[in-house]
Short mmCIF file of C-alpha atoms and ligand atoms in Angstrom, two decimals:
data_model
loop_
_atom_site.label_atom_id
_atom_site.label_comp_id
_atom_site.label_asym_id
_atom_site.label_seq_id
_atom_site.Cartn_x
_atom_site.Cartn_y
_atom_site.Cartn_z
CA MET A 10 40.32 88.00 -36.53
CA THR A 11 41.13 86.86 -32.97
CA GLN A 12 41.63 83.17 -32.21
CA GLU A 13 38.37 83.26 -30.22
CA GLU A 14 36.44 84.59 -33.24
CA LEU A 15 38.11 81.98 -35.44
CA PHE A 16 37.02 79.21 -33.08
CA LYS A 17 33.42 80.47 -33.06
CA LYS A 18 33.43 80.51 -36.85
CA LEU A 19 34.81 76.99 -36.95
CA ILE A 20 31.99 75.73 -34.71
CA ALA A 21 29.38 77.45 -36.90
CA HIS A 22 31.02 76.12 -40.07
CA SER A 23 31.13 72.56 -38.67
CA LYS A 24 27.39 72.71 -38.14
CA GLU A 25 26.51 74.46 -41.41
CA TYR A 26 28.37 71.92 -43.53
CA GLY A 27 27.27 68.72 -41.79
CA TYR A 28 30.34 67.98 -39.69
CA ILE A 29 29.18 68.28 -36.08
CA PHE A 30 25.79 68.96 -34.49
CA PRO A 31 24.86 69.43 -30.81
CA SER A 32 23.30 66.19 -29.55
CA SER A 33 19.48 66.08 -29.50
CA GLU A 34 19.42 69.68 -30.66
CA ILE A 35 15.63 69.84 -31.04
CA TYR A 36 15.52 69.54 -27.22
CA ASP A 37 18.18 72.28 -26.86
CA GLY A 38 21.10 69.86 -26.77
CA LEU A 39 22.79 67.84 -24.03
CA GLY A 40 25.87 69.23 -22.26
CA ALA A 41 29.18 68.18 -23.83
CA VAL A 42 27.61 65.56 -26.10
CA TYR A 43 27.78 65.96 -29.88
CA ASP A 44 26.65 64.12 -33.00
CA TYR A 45 28.68 63.75 -36.17
CA GLY A 46 26.90 64.61 -39.41
CA GLN A 47 27.37 63.28 -42.91
CA MET A 48 30.78 64.94 -43.36
CA GLY A 49 31.96 64.51 -39.79
CA VAL A 50 31.45 60.76 -39.79
CA GLU A 51 33.52 60.36 -42.98
CA LEU A 52 36.35 62.46 -41.52
CA LYS A 53 36.20 60.52 -38.26
CA ASN A 54 36.21 57.17 -40.09
CA ASN A 55 39.22 58.24 -42.16
CA ILE A 56 41.14 59.35 -39.06
CA LYS A 57 40.36 56.03 -37.43
CA ARG A 58 41.42 54.13 -40.56
CA TYR A 59 44.70 56.08 -40.69
CA TRP A 60 45.44 55.30 -37.04
CA TRP A 61 44.33 51.65 -37.27
CA ASP A 62 46.36 50.92 -40.39
CA SER A 63 49.46 52.65 -39.05
CA MET A 64 49.25 50.46 -35.95
CA VAL A 65 47.88 47.13 -37.17
CA LYS A 66 48.81 47.03 -40.87
CA LEU A 67 52.26 48.58 -40.59
CA HIS A 68 53.34 46.46 -37.62
CA GLN A 69 53.47 42.68 -37.77
CA ASN A 70 53.60 42.61 -33.97
CA ILE A 71 50.45 44.71 -33.31
CA VAL A 72 46.95 43.24 -33.55
CA GLY A 73 43.56 44.80 -32.91
CA ILE A 74 40.55 43.89 -30.79
CA ASP A 75 37.09 45.28 -30.09
CA ALA A 76 36.15 44.71 -26.45
CA ALA A 77 32.74 45.45 -24.91
CA ILE A 78 31.97 48.79 -23.26
CA PHE A 79 30.49 47.02 -20.21
CA MET A 80 33.07 45.14 -18.15
CA HIS A 81 33.00 43.18 -14.91
CA PRO A 82 32.80 45.77 -12.07
CA LYS A 83 35.97 44.38 -10.48
CA THR A 84 37.88 45.61 -13.53
CA TRP A 85 37.48 49.16 -12.28
CA GLU A 86 38.54 48.31 -8.74
CA ALA A 87 41.69 46.67 -10.10
CA SER A 88 42.45 49.59 -12.43
CA GLY A 89 42.08 52.10 -9.59
CA HIS A 90 39.19 53.96 -11.22
CA VAL A 91 36.68 53.23 -8.42
CA GLY A 92 39.03 54.61 -5.79
CA ALA A 93 40.91 57.33 -7.58
CA PHE A 94 39.25 58.52 -10.81
CA ASN A 95 37.99 61.64 -9.10
CA ASP A 96 37.77 65.37 -9.59
CA PRO A 97 37.68 67.72 -6.57
CA LEU A 98 34.44 69.71 -6.70
CA ILE A 99 33.27 72.86 -4.93
CA ASP A 100 29.89 74.61 -5.05
CA ASN A 101 29.07 78.28 -4.71
CA LYS A 102 26.22 78.49 -2.18
CA ASP A 103 24.68 81.60 -3.78
CA SER A 104 24.70 80.71 -7.47
CA LYS A 105 24.40 76.94 -6.74
CA LYS A 106 26.99 76.45 -9.51
CA ARG A 107 29.50 73.61 -9.25
CA TYR A 108 33.15 73.94 -10.23
CA ARG A 109 36.27 71.81 -10.31
CA ALA A 110 38.38 73.25 -7.49
CA ASP A 111 41.65 72.72 -9.39
CA VAL A 112 40.22 74.39 -12.50
CA LEU A 113 39.13 77.46 -10.49
CA LEU A 114 42.70 77.73 -9.25
CA GLU A 115 44.26 77.10 -12.65
CA GLU A 116 42.08 79.84 -14.13
CA HIS A 117 43.14 82.18 -11.33
CA ILE A 118 46.81 81.36 -12.08
CA ALA A 119 46.22 81.97 -15.81
CA LYS A 120 44.76 85.41 -14.96
CA LEU A 121 47.86 86.28 -12.91
CA ASP A 122 50.04 85.15 -15.86
CA GLU A 123 48.01 87.42 -18.14
CA LYS A 124 48.52 90.34 -15.72
CA ILE A 125 52.28 89.80 -15.88
CA ASP A 126 52.18 89.67 -19.69
CA LYS A 127 50.23 92.96 -19.73
CA GLU A 128 52.86 94.62 -17.54
CA VAL A 129 55.56 93.36 -19.90
CA GLU A 130 53.72 94.65 -22.98
CA LYS A 131 53.17 98.08 -21.36
CA ALA A 132 56.89 98.30 -20.59
CA ARG A 133 57.83 97.16 -24.10
CA LYS A 134 55.82 100.06 -25.54
CA ARG A 135 57.37 102.48 -23.06
CA PHE A 136 61.01 101.50 -23.60
CA GLY A 137 60.85 100.64 -27.33
CA GLU A 138 63.94 99.09 -28.98
CA SER A 139 66.06 99.11 -25.83
CA PHE A 140 63.57 96.92 -23.88
CA ASP A 141 65.18 93.93 -22.13
CA GLU A 142 62.27 91.59 -21.32
CA ALA A 143 64.22 89.10 -19.18
CA LYS A 144 65.64 91.91 -17.02
CA PHE A 145 62.23 93.56 -16.66
CA ARG A 146 60.63 90.28 -15.56
CA THR A 147 63.21 89.76 -12.82
CA GLU A 148 63.50 93.38 -11.66
CA SER A 149 60.07 95.04 -11.93
CA PRO A 150 58.60 95.21 -8.37
CA ARG A 151 55.05 95.00 -9.75
CA VAL A 152 55.85 91.86 -11.81
CA GLN A 153 57.69 90.35 -8.84
CA GLU A 154 54.69 90.95 -6.60
CA ILE A 155 52.23 89.24 -9.01
CA GLN A 156 54.72 86.43 -9.70
CA ALA A 157 55.10 85.73 -5.97
CA LYS A 158 51.30 85.49 -5.55
CA ARG A 159 51.07 83.20 -8.57
CA ASP A 160 53.85 80.89 -7.37
CA GLU A 161 52.35 80.64 -3.91
CA VAL A 162 48.89 79.67 -5.24
CA HIS A 163 50.47 77.19 -7.64
CA SER A 164 52.69 75.46 -5.09
CA ARG A 165 49.92 75.24 -2.46
CA MET A 166 47.52 73.84 -5.07
CA VAL A 167 50.02 71.18 -6.23
CA LYS A 168 50.73 70.18 -2.62
CA ALA A 169 47.03 69.95 -1.71
CA LEU A 170 46.30 67.84 -4.81
CA THR A 171 49.31 65.58 -4.22
CA ASP A 172 48.36 65.08 -0.56
CA ASN A 173 44.69 64.69 -1.52
CA ASP A 174 44.01 67.33 1.16
CA LEU A 175 40.60 68.75 0.22
CA ASP A 176 40.46 71.24 3.14
CA ALA A 177 43.81 72.69 2.10
CA LEU A 178 42.55 72.97 -1.49
CA ARG A 179 39.50 74.94 -0.29
CA GLN A 180 41.71 77.17 1.84
CA VAL A 181 43.81 78.13 -1.23
CA ILE A 182 40.59 79.20 -3.00
CA ILE A 183 39.55 81.28 0.04
CA ASP A 184 43.01 82.85 0.51
CA ALA A 185 43.31 83.69 -3.20
CA GLU A 186 39.93 85.49 -2.86
CA ILE A 187 38.47 83.67 -5.84
CA VAL A 188 34.86 84.62 -6.53
CA CYS A 189 32.14 82.69 -8.38
CA PRO A 190 31.88 84.13 -11.93
CA ILE A 191 28.05 83.95 -11.70
CA SER A 192 27.22 85.27 -8.20
CA GLY A 193 30.43 87.23 -7.63
CA THR A 194 30.57 85.91 -4.03
CA ARG A 195 33.10 83.86 -2.05
CA ASN A 196 30.46 81.76 -0.34
CA TRP A 197 32.00 78.33 -1.03
CA THR A 198 31.06 74.84 0.22
CA ASP A 199 33.64 72.24 1.26
CA VAL A 200 35.56 70.49 -1.51
CA ARG A 201 34.36 66.93 -2.22
CA GLN A 202 35.71 64.18 -4.44
CA PHE A 203 33.49 63.29 -7.38
CA ASN A 204 33.99 60.06 -9.32
CA LEU A 205 33.92 60.62 -13.08
CA MET A 206 32.59 57.20 -14.07
CA PHE A 207 29.02 56.87 -15.26
CA SER A 208 27.24 53.91 -13.71
CA THR A 209 24.14 51.95 -14.56
CA GLN A 210 22.39 48.75 -13.46
CA MET A 211 22.69 45.43 -15.19
CA GLY A 212 19.77 42.99 -15.03
CA ALA A 213 16.41 43.36 -13.30
CA THR A 214 17.35 43.94 -9.66
CA SER A 215 18.64 47.27 -8.47
CA ASP A 216 20.86 46.32 -5.51
CA GLY A 217 24.44 47.59 -5.49
CA SER A 218 25.99 44.31 -6.63
CA ASN A 219 24.64 44.87 -10.15
CA THR A 220 26.14 48.31 -10.61
CA ILE A 221 28.30 48.43 -13.68
CA TYR A 222 30.24 51.28 -15.21
CA LEU A 223 30.50 52.73 -18.68
CA ARG A 224 34.21 52.39 -19.37
CA PRO A 225 36.17 55.64 -18.84
CA GLU A 226 39.03 54.32 -21.02
CA THR A 227 39.27 51.52 -23.58
CA ALA A 228 42.64 50.31 -22.23
CA GLN A 229 41.18 47.95 -19.62
CA GLY A 230 39.45 45.91 -22.34
CA ILE A 231 42.94 45.27 -23.71
CA PHE A 232 44.49 44.32 -20.36
CA VAL A 233 41.78 41.79 -19.47
CA ASN A 234 42.26 40.18 -22.90
CA PHE A 235 46.05 40.06 -22.70
CA LEU A 236 46.23 36.26 -22.29
CA ASN A 237 43.47 35.55 -24.84
CA VAL A 238 45.27 37.51 -27.55
CA GLN A 239 48.79 36.44 -26.61
CA LYS A 240 47.86 32.75 -26.66
CA THR A 241 45.49 32.63 -29.66
CA GLY A 242 47.67 34.98 -31.72
CA ARG A 243 50.92 33.26 -30.60
CA MET A 244 52.27 36.74 -29.89
CA LYS A 245 55.83 37.15 -28.71
CA ILE A 246 56.98 40.04 -26.57
CA PRO A 247 57.39 42.83 -27.57
CA PHE A 248 53.90 43.09 -29.08
CA GLY A 249 50.94 45.43 -29.04
CA ILE A 250 47.14 45.30 -28.89
CA ALA A 251 45.20 48.18 -30.44
CA GLN A 252 41.61 49.20 -29.97
CA ILE A 253 39.25 51.98 -31.04
CA GLY A 254 36.08 52.58 -29.08
CA LYS A 255 33.81 54.77 -27.04
CA ALA A 256 34.68 55.96 -23.56
CA PHE A 257 32.54 57.93 -21.08
CA ARG A 258 33.45 60.44 -18.40
CA ASN A 259 31.12 62.59 -16.36
CA GLU A 260 33.30 65.65 -16.96
CA ILE A 261 32.44 68.59 -14.71
CA VAL A 262 34.15 71.25 -16.74
CA ALA A 263 33.14 70.34 -20.25
CA ARG A 264 33.77 73.05 -22.77
CA GLN A 265 35.62 74.00 -25.92
CA PHE A 266 33.24 72.19 -28.25
CA ILE A 267 34.35 68.59 -28.88
CA PHE A 268 37.64 69.00 -26.97
CA ARG A 269 36.20 67.71 -23.69
CA MET A 270 33.11 65.57 -24.06
CA ARG A 271 31.16 63.22 -21.81
CA GLU A 272 30.90 60.56 -24.51
CA PHE A 273 33.95 60.34 -26.75
CA GLU A 274 36.10 57.91 -28.65
CA GLN A 275 39.64 56.74 -27.96
CA MET A 276 42.27 54.99 -30.08
CA GLU A 277 44.53 53.15 -27.66
CA MET A 278 47.44 50.77 -28.10
CA GLN A 279 49.08 48.89 -25.25
CA PHE A 280 52.58 47.67 -26.08
CA PHE A 281 53.79 44.79 -23.87
CA VAL A 282 57.54 44.66 -23.23
CA ARG A 283 60.15 42.99 -21.04
CA PRO A 284 60.52 44.60 -17.58
CA GLY A 285 63.44 47.02 -17.74
CA GLU A 286 62.99 47.77 -21.47
CA GLU A 287 59.93 49.98 -21.02
CA LEU A 288 61.71 53.34 -21.12
CA THR A 289 63.47 52.52 -24.41
CA TRP A 290 60.09 51.65 -25.94
CA PHE A 291 58.50 54.72 -24.35
CA HIS A 292 61.01 56.94 -26.17
CA LYS A 293 60.53 55.07 -29.46
CA TRP A 294 56.75 55.40 -29.29
CA LYS A 295 57.03 59.09 -28.43
CA GLN A 296 58.90 59.69 -31.69
CA THR A 297 56.70 57.39 -33.79
CA ARG A 298 53.51 59.03 -32.58
CA MET A 299 54.88 62.52 -33.19
CA ARG A 300 55.71 61.48 -36.77
CA TRP A 301 52.14 60.25 -37.20
CA HIS A 302 50.78 63.65 -36.17
CA GLN A 303 53.26 65.66 -38.19
CA SER A 304 52.72 63.53 -41.33
CA LEU A 305 49.41 65.36 -41.76
CA GLY A 306 51.37 68.47 -42.73
CA PHE A 307 50.01 71.04 -40.25
CA GLY A 308 53.50 72.32 -39.37
CA ALA A 309 55.96 70.88 -36.85
CA GLU A 310 55.93 74.18 -34.93
CA ASN A 311 52.30 73.53 -33.93
CA TYR A 312 53.16 70.42 -31.91
CA ARG A 313 55.11 69.91 -28.72
CA PHE A 314 55.70 67.32 -26.03
CA HIS A 315 54.64 68.07 -22.49
CA ASP A 316 56.53 65.67 -20.24
CA HIS A 317 54.78 65.07 -16.92
CA ASP A 318 56.67 66.03 -13.74
CA LYS A 319 54.00 64.61 -11.48
CA LEU A 320 53.42 60.99 -12.46
CA ALA A 321 50.35 58.88 -11.77
CA HIS A 322 51.05 56.19 -9.15
CA TYR A 323 51.27 53.46 -11.85
CA ALA A 324 53.54 55.30 -14.31
CA ASN A 325 57.30 55.70 -14.49
CA ALA A 326 57.22 58.11 -17.47
CA ALA A 327 54.48 60.05 -19.23
CA THR A 328 54.18 62.71 -21.89
CA ASP A 329 51.42 64.46 -23.83
CA ILE A 330 51.56 65.41 -27.47
CA GLU A 331 50.06 68.89 -27.55
CA TYR A 332 48.69 70.74 -30.57
CA LYS A 333 48.27 74.49 -30.88
CA PHE A 334 44.47 74.83 -30.96
CA PRO A 335 42.88 78.28 -31.39
CA PHE A 336 42.61 78.25 -27.54
CA GLY A 337 46.29 77.38 -27.01
CA PHE A 338 48.54 74.31 -26.82
CA LYS A 339 46.44 71.40 -25.50
CA GLU A 340 46.77 67.63 -25.18
CA VAL A 341 45.73 65.46 -28.11
CA GLU A 342 47.48 62.24 -27.15
CA GLY A 343 49.04 60.72 -24.04
CA ILE A 344 51.97 58.31 -24.06
CA HIS A 345 52.46 56.51 -20.76
CA SER A 346 54.87 53.95 -19.42
CA ARG A 347 52.35 52.13 -17.17
CA THR A 348 54.80 49.59 -15.68
CA ASP A 349 53.18 46.25 -14.69
CA PHE A 350 50.50 48.05 -12.66
CA ASP A 351 47.44 47.06 -14.70
CA LEU A 352 48.29 43.44 -15.51
CA GLY A 353 49.66 42.96 -11.97
CA ASN A 354 46.46 44.28 -10.40
CA HIS A 355 44.19 42.23 -12.65
CA GLN A 356 46.24 39.19 -11.63
CA LYS A 357 45.65 40.10 -7.98
CA PHE A 358 41.93 40.92 -8.25
CA SER A 359 40.98 38.02 -10.55
CA GLY A 360 43.17 35.41 -8.87
CA LYS A 361 44.27 34.28 -12.37
CA LYS A 362 47.92 34.12 -13.32
CA ILE A 363 48.61 36.77 -15.97
CA GLN A 364 52.18 36.12 -17.00
CA TYR A 365 54.24 35.61 -20.11
CA PHE A 366 56.78 32.83 -20.52
CA ASP A 367 59.72 34.33 -22.37
CA PRO A 368 61.34 31.62 -24.48
CA GLU A 369 64.48 33.76 -24.88
CA SER A 370 65.21 34.23 -21.18
CA GLY A 371 63.41 31.10 -19.98
CA GLU A 372 61.57 33.23 -17.36
CA SER A 373 57.93 34.01 -16.67
CA TYR A 374 56.97 37.57 -15.80
CA VAL A 375 54.17 40.14 -15.78
CA PRO A 376 54.97 42.27 -18.85
CA TYR A 377 55.47 46.03 -18.62
CA VAL A 378 53.28 48.28 -20.74
CA VAL A 379 53.82 51.37 -22.86
CA GLU A 380 50.51 52.94 -23.85
CA THR A 381 49.65 55.37 -26.64
CA SER A 382 46.20 56.91 -26.14
CA ILE A 383 44.60 59.45 -28.45
CA GLY A 384 41.11 60.93 -28.61
CA VAL A 385 39.39 60.59 -31.99
CA ASP A 386 37.27 63.67 -31.35
CA ARG A 387 40.30 65.76 -30.40
CA MET A 388 41.91 64.66 -33.66
CA VAL A 389 38.78 65.77 -35.55
CA LEU A 390 38.98 69.14 -33.79
CA GLN A 391 42.69 69.39 -34.52
CA VAL A 392 42.17 68.66 -38.23
CA LEU A 393 39.27 71.12 -38.52
CA SER A 394 41.14 73.88 -36.63
CA ALA A 395 44.20 73.45 -38.82
CA ALA A 396 42.20 73.13 -42.04
CA TYR A 397 39.76 76.07 -41.68
CA THR A 398 40.98 78.93 -43.87
CA GLU A 399 39.37 82.14 -45.07
CA GLU A 400 40.99 83.43 -48.25
CA LYS A 401 40.79 86.63 -50.29
CA LEU A 402 41.04 85.75 -53.97
CA GLU A 403 42.73 87.77 -56.73
CA ASN A 404 39.35 88.68 -58.29
CA GLY A 405 38.28 90.31 -55.01
CA GLU A 406 36.00 87.46 -53.96
CA SER A 407 36.64 85.39 -50.88
CA ARG A 408 36.30 81.72 -50.08
CA VAL A 409 36.25 79.48 -47.02
CA VAL A 410 38.24 76.35 -47.64
CA LEU A 411 38.87 73.34 -45.42
CA ARG A 412 42.41 72.27 -46.28
CA ILE A 413 41.96 68.78 -44.89
CA PRO A 414 44.78 66.42 -45.94
CA SER A 415 43.40 64.62 -49.03
CA ALA A 416 43.97 61.16 -47.53
CA ILE A 417 41.46 61.83 -44.73
CA ALA A 418 39.09 64.29 -46.49
CA PRO A 419 35.44 63.12 -46.30
CA VAL A 420 34.70 63.42 -50.04
CA LYS A 421 37.60 62.70 -52.37
CA ALA A 422 36.16 64.11 -55.60
CA ALA A 423 33.10 65.98 -56.81
CA ILE A 424 31.79 65.18 -60.28
CA LEU A 425 30.21 68.21 -61.88
CA PRO A 426 28.49 68.37 -65.29
CA LEU A 427 28.96 71.94 -66.57
CA VAL A 428 25.29 72.11 -67.60
CA LYS A 429 22.26 69.94 -66.87
CA LYS A 430 21.73 68.97 -70.54
CA ASP A 431 23.39 67.83 -73.79
CA GLY A 432 24.27 64.42 -72.31
CA LEU A 433 26.76 65.85 -69.76
CA PRO A 434 24.86 64.57 -66.66
CA GLU A 435 24.86 61.06 -68.19
CA ILE A 436 28.65 61.12 -68.69
CA ALA A 437 29.10 62.41 -65.12
CA GLN A 438 26.81 59.69 -63.68
CA ASN A 439 28.68 57.06 -65.64
CA LEU A 440 32.00 58.29 -64.22
CA LEU A 441 30.53 58.33 -60.71
CA SER A 442 29.33 54.75 -61.04
CA LYS A 443 32.91 53.67 -61.81
CA LEU A 444 34.66 55.68 -59.11
CA LYS A 445 32.20 55.01 -56.28
CA TYR A 446 33.58 51.53 -55.59
CA ASP A 447 36.92 52.99 -54.52
CA TYR A 448 36.17 56.49 -53.23
CA VAL A 449 33.50 58.64 -51.62
CA VAL A 450 32.53 60.83 -54.59
CA GLN A 451 29.74 63.36 -54.86
CA TYR A 452 27.62 64.34 -57.87
CA ASP A 453 26.40 67.94 -58.08
CA GLU A 454 24.63 69.64 -60.98
CA LYS A 455 22.88 72.52 -59.16
CA ASP A 456 23.95 76.20 -59.49
CA SER A 457 26.82 77.77 -61.41
CA ILE A 458 30.12 75.93 -61.55
CA GLY A 459 31.73 78.67 -59.39
CA LYS A 460 29.15 78.17 -56.64
CA ARG A 461 29.65 74.40 -56.80
CA TYR A 462 33.43 74.81 -56.43
CA ARG A 463 32.86 76.99 -53.32
CA ARG A 464 30.55 74.38 -51.80
CA GLN A 465 33.20 71.70 -52.30
CA ASP A 466 35.93 74.01 -50.91
CA ALA A 467 33.81 74.52 -47.79
CA ILE A 468 33.55 70.78 -47.12
CA GLY A 469 37.20 70.19 -48.04
CA THR A 470 36.92 68.10 -51.23
CA PRO A 471 40.44 67.93 -52.71
CA LEU A 472 39.40 67.38 -56.36
CA CYS A 473 36.59 68.67 -58.56
CA ILE A 474 36.06 66.99 -61.94
CA THR A 475 34.11 68.99 -64.48
CA ILE A 476 32.48 67.42 -67.53
CA ASP A 477 31.90 69.84 -70.43
CA HIS A 478 31.08 69.67 -74.14
CA GLN A 479 34.68 68.89 -75.03
CA SER A 480 34.37 65.76 -72.87
CA ILE A 481 31.88 64.36 -75.41
CA GLU A 482 34.34 64.91 -78.25
CA ASP A 483 37.68 63.78 -76.82
CA LYS A 484 36.87 62.04 -73.49
CA THR A 485 38.80 64.57 -71.43
CA VAL A 486 37.67 66.44 -68.28
CA THR A 487 38.87 69.41 -66.24
CA ILE A 488 40.30 68.58 -62.86
CA ARG A 489 40.50 71.37 -60.28
CA TYR A 490 42.68 71.19 -57.19
CA ARG A 491 41.15 72.58 -53.98
CA ASP A 492 44.24 74.19 -52.44
CA THR A 493 45.80 75.86 -55.51
CA MET A 494 42.57 76.16 -57.53
CA GLU A 495 44.75 75.07 -60.48
CA GLN A 496 42.78 73.49 -63.33
CA LYS A 497 44.10 70.86 -65.76
CA ARG A 498 42.63 69.09 -68.75
CA VAL A 499 43.17 65.33 -68.41
CA PRO A 500 41.95 62.17 -70.17
CA MET A 501 39.02 60.62 -68.32
CA ALA A 502 40.83 57.28 -68.44
CA ASP A 503 43.65 58.73 -66.26
CA LEU A 504 41.29 59.76 -63.43
CA PRO A 505 41.58 56.62 -61.25
CA GLN A 506 45.37 57.01 -61.13
CA ILE A 507 45.24 60.80 -60.58
CA ILE A 508 42.78 60.39 -57.71
CA GLU A 509 44.79 57.53 -56.20
CA ASP A 510 48.02 59.61 -56.28
CA GLU A 511 46.23 62.50 -54.59
CA VAL A 512 44.30 60.72 -51.85
CA SER A 513 46.21 57.55 -51.02
CA MET A 514 47.36 57.12 -47.41
CA LYS A 515 50.59 55.54 -48.64
CA LYS A 516 52.44 58.87 -48.65
CA LEU A 517 51.57 59.35 -44.99
CA PHE A 518 52.57 55.79 -44.06
CA ARG A 519 56.00 56.31 -45.64
CA ILE A 520 56.59 59.38 -43.47
CA ILE A 521 55.82 57.42 -40.30
CA GLU A 522 58.08 54.60 -41.41
CA THR A 523 61.12 56.86 -41.69
CA GLU A 524 61.26 56.43 -37.90
CA PRO A 525 63.03 53.51 -36.24
CA GLU A 526 60.79 50.44 -36.35
CA CYS A 527 58.75 49.83 -33.22
N1 LIG B 2 44.16 55.13 -21.11
C1 LIG B 2 44.79 56.36 -20.83
C2 LIG B 2 43.88 57.51 -20.86
O1 LIG B 2 42.68 57.36 -21.00
P1 LIG B 2 43.83 60.12 -20.81
O2 LIG B 2 44.96 61.10 -20.89
O3 LIG B 2 42.84 60.28 -19.71
O4 LIG B 2 44.51 58.68 -20.78
C3 LIG B 2 43.69 59.87 -23.40
O5 LIG B 2 43.04 60.15 -22.19
C4 LIG B 2 43.18 60.74 -24.51
O6 LIG B 2 41.76 60.63 -24.61
C5 LIG B 2 43.45 62.23 -24.31
O7 LIG B 2 44.73 62.59 -24.79
C6 LIG B 2 42.35 62.85 -25.14
O8 LIG B 2 42.72 62.91 -26.52
C7 LIG B 2 41.21 61.87 -25.01
N2 LIG B 2 40.23 62.33 -24.00
C8 LIG B 2 40.30 62.16 -22.66
N3 LIG B 2 39.23 62.71 -22.06
C9 LIG B 2 38.46 63.22 -23.05
C10 LIG B 2 37.20 63.90 -23.08
N4 LIG B 2 36.50 64.14 -21.97
N5 LIG B 2 36.71 64.31 -24.28
C11 LIG B 2 37.40 64.05 -25.42
N6 LIG B 2 38.57 63.41 -25.45
C12 LIG B 2 39.10 62.99 -24.29
#
């Protein structure tokens, strides 16, 4: 199965088992907007709980807030989003389709890379064992020719974007002879900047002064509350403020399911530090956040850092944590050293002093900020992509199983009476009524036990508890583990401890805490 086929299956599976649905599907959906179903919302809540607790519970010097989505419009002038949160757009005059100019070029570059890889693979087949790939790449005239074209497009694109030169960006598209995938023509408009913020009107009048924006990041709600939290919480630098909430971006190229959405959720933490200490904290948070990701057990080889060469105007260091999705390594989280840009600008735009008096140095200053910013939806996609497994079993049957880490699985245990009679459903219901206070548990008595196990495998339930006739006699049950399919007979009285050992987040927290304390 190719990665593309796997991804299609994952999307279909997510819908079939109540994880993710297209938004307003009865009206044929809404572009890049999705709804979470009964399983998806549990997974999402567990991911958020894991993030929140590892920030706020594990750190005495990090507290949380929940700021409003609507903010004073000046917020977005101060943050730079009104002036610079733009994508360069170009339209094809024949198909009337709109594209991001940089994405058209990146796709063209990716095609040239693929061409080079094909040449290499052809040569590998031709030369067999004696093939020297590095030599071939530097010496083959054909590869050199494609590489030169690729490098030229890339360097001109980077220069045009850096200089914000939209005419030059268009000229690269023309010179590279890029055609519209729909019309097949090169009949392009000029490139224009398009602001990604959604706006709406507040109050009854509709003049421009009432225009407000749907926040494109949650971070600004933290910055504007810096003094409130620092003073009321008596916080001492270094300290952090964490927040989980919705963000909105009018993404032009929205694809790959829930990877790039127009309404999504972020988990952001701004860590306020002394000026000059920001890079030390940046490196600490890089490691701590990588541990958080890797604690989920999806394999260290599937993660990597992508350090930014080209930094945003407010940053003095930035990196992405990338995960190997079925469509390649892509960003899940950004870690940015944002200097004093945000607090400094809010001080300027609001006219209010936003400073911290440091009792240790006896000085007042605008703190520097290290930010960790992760998309909840991208985490959901990461977990589902890593967890989705199709298995051939020894008896010739097959099963689809979601190997979601037990601590964040939507349903922790299924309680299954072997038959619908002889008092077994009553015992099962009694057990459910005890466990439901601590865990999401599901009762199921329909179909054969084998079919019920498959249903639970497909939604990723780590434990199945089966009540049979022996349970009446000796108060024992069979517990079946999702990943190994191993079955064990255990006393019913031991179940709370067995479930706790299997699904507790504590194991994950201990992995994160093996890192130097932030
Ligand atoms: N406050 C910094 C900030 O917002 P970002 O790199 O633009 O930085 C941070 O976004 C994270 O938010 C990304 O790593 C990604 O996980 C998530 N994210 C950004 N845009 C998204 C979108 N359109 N759909 C889903 N997730 C998105």
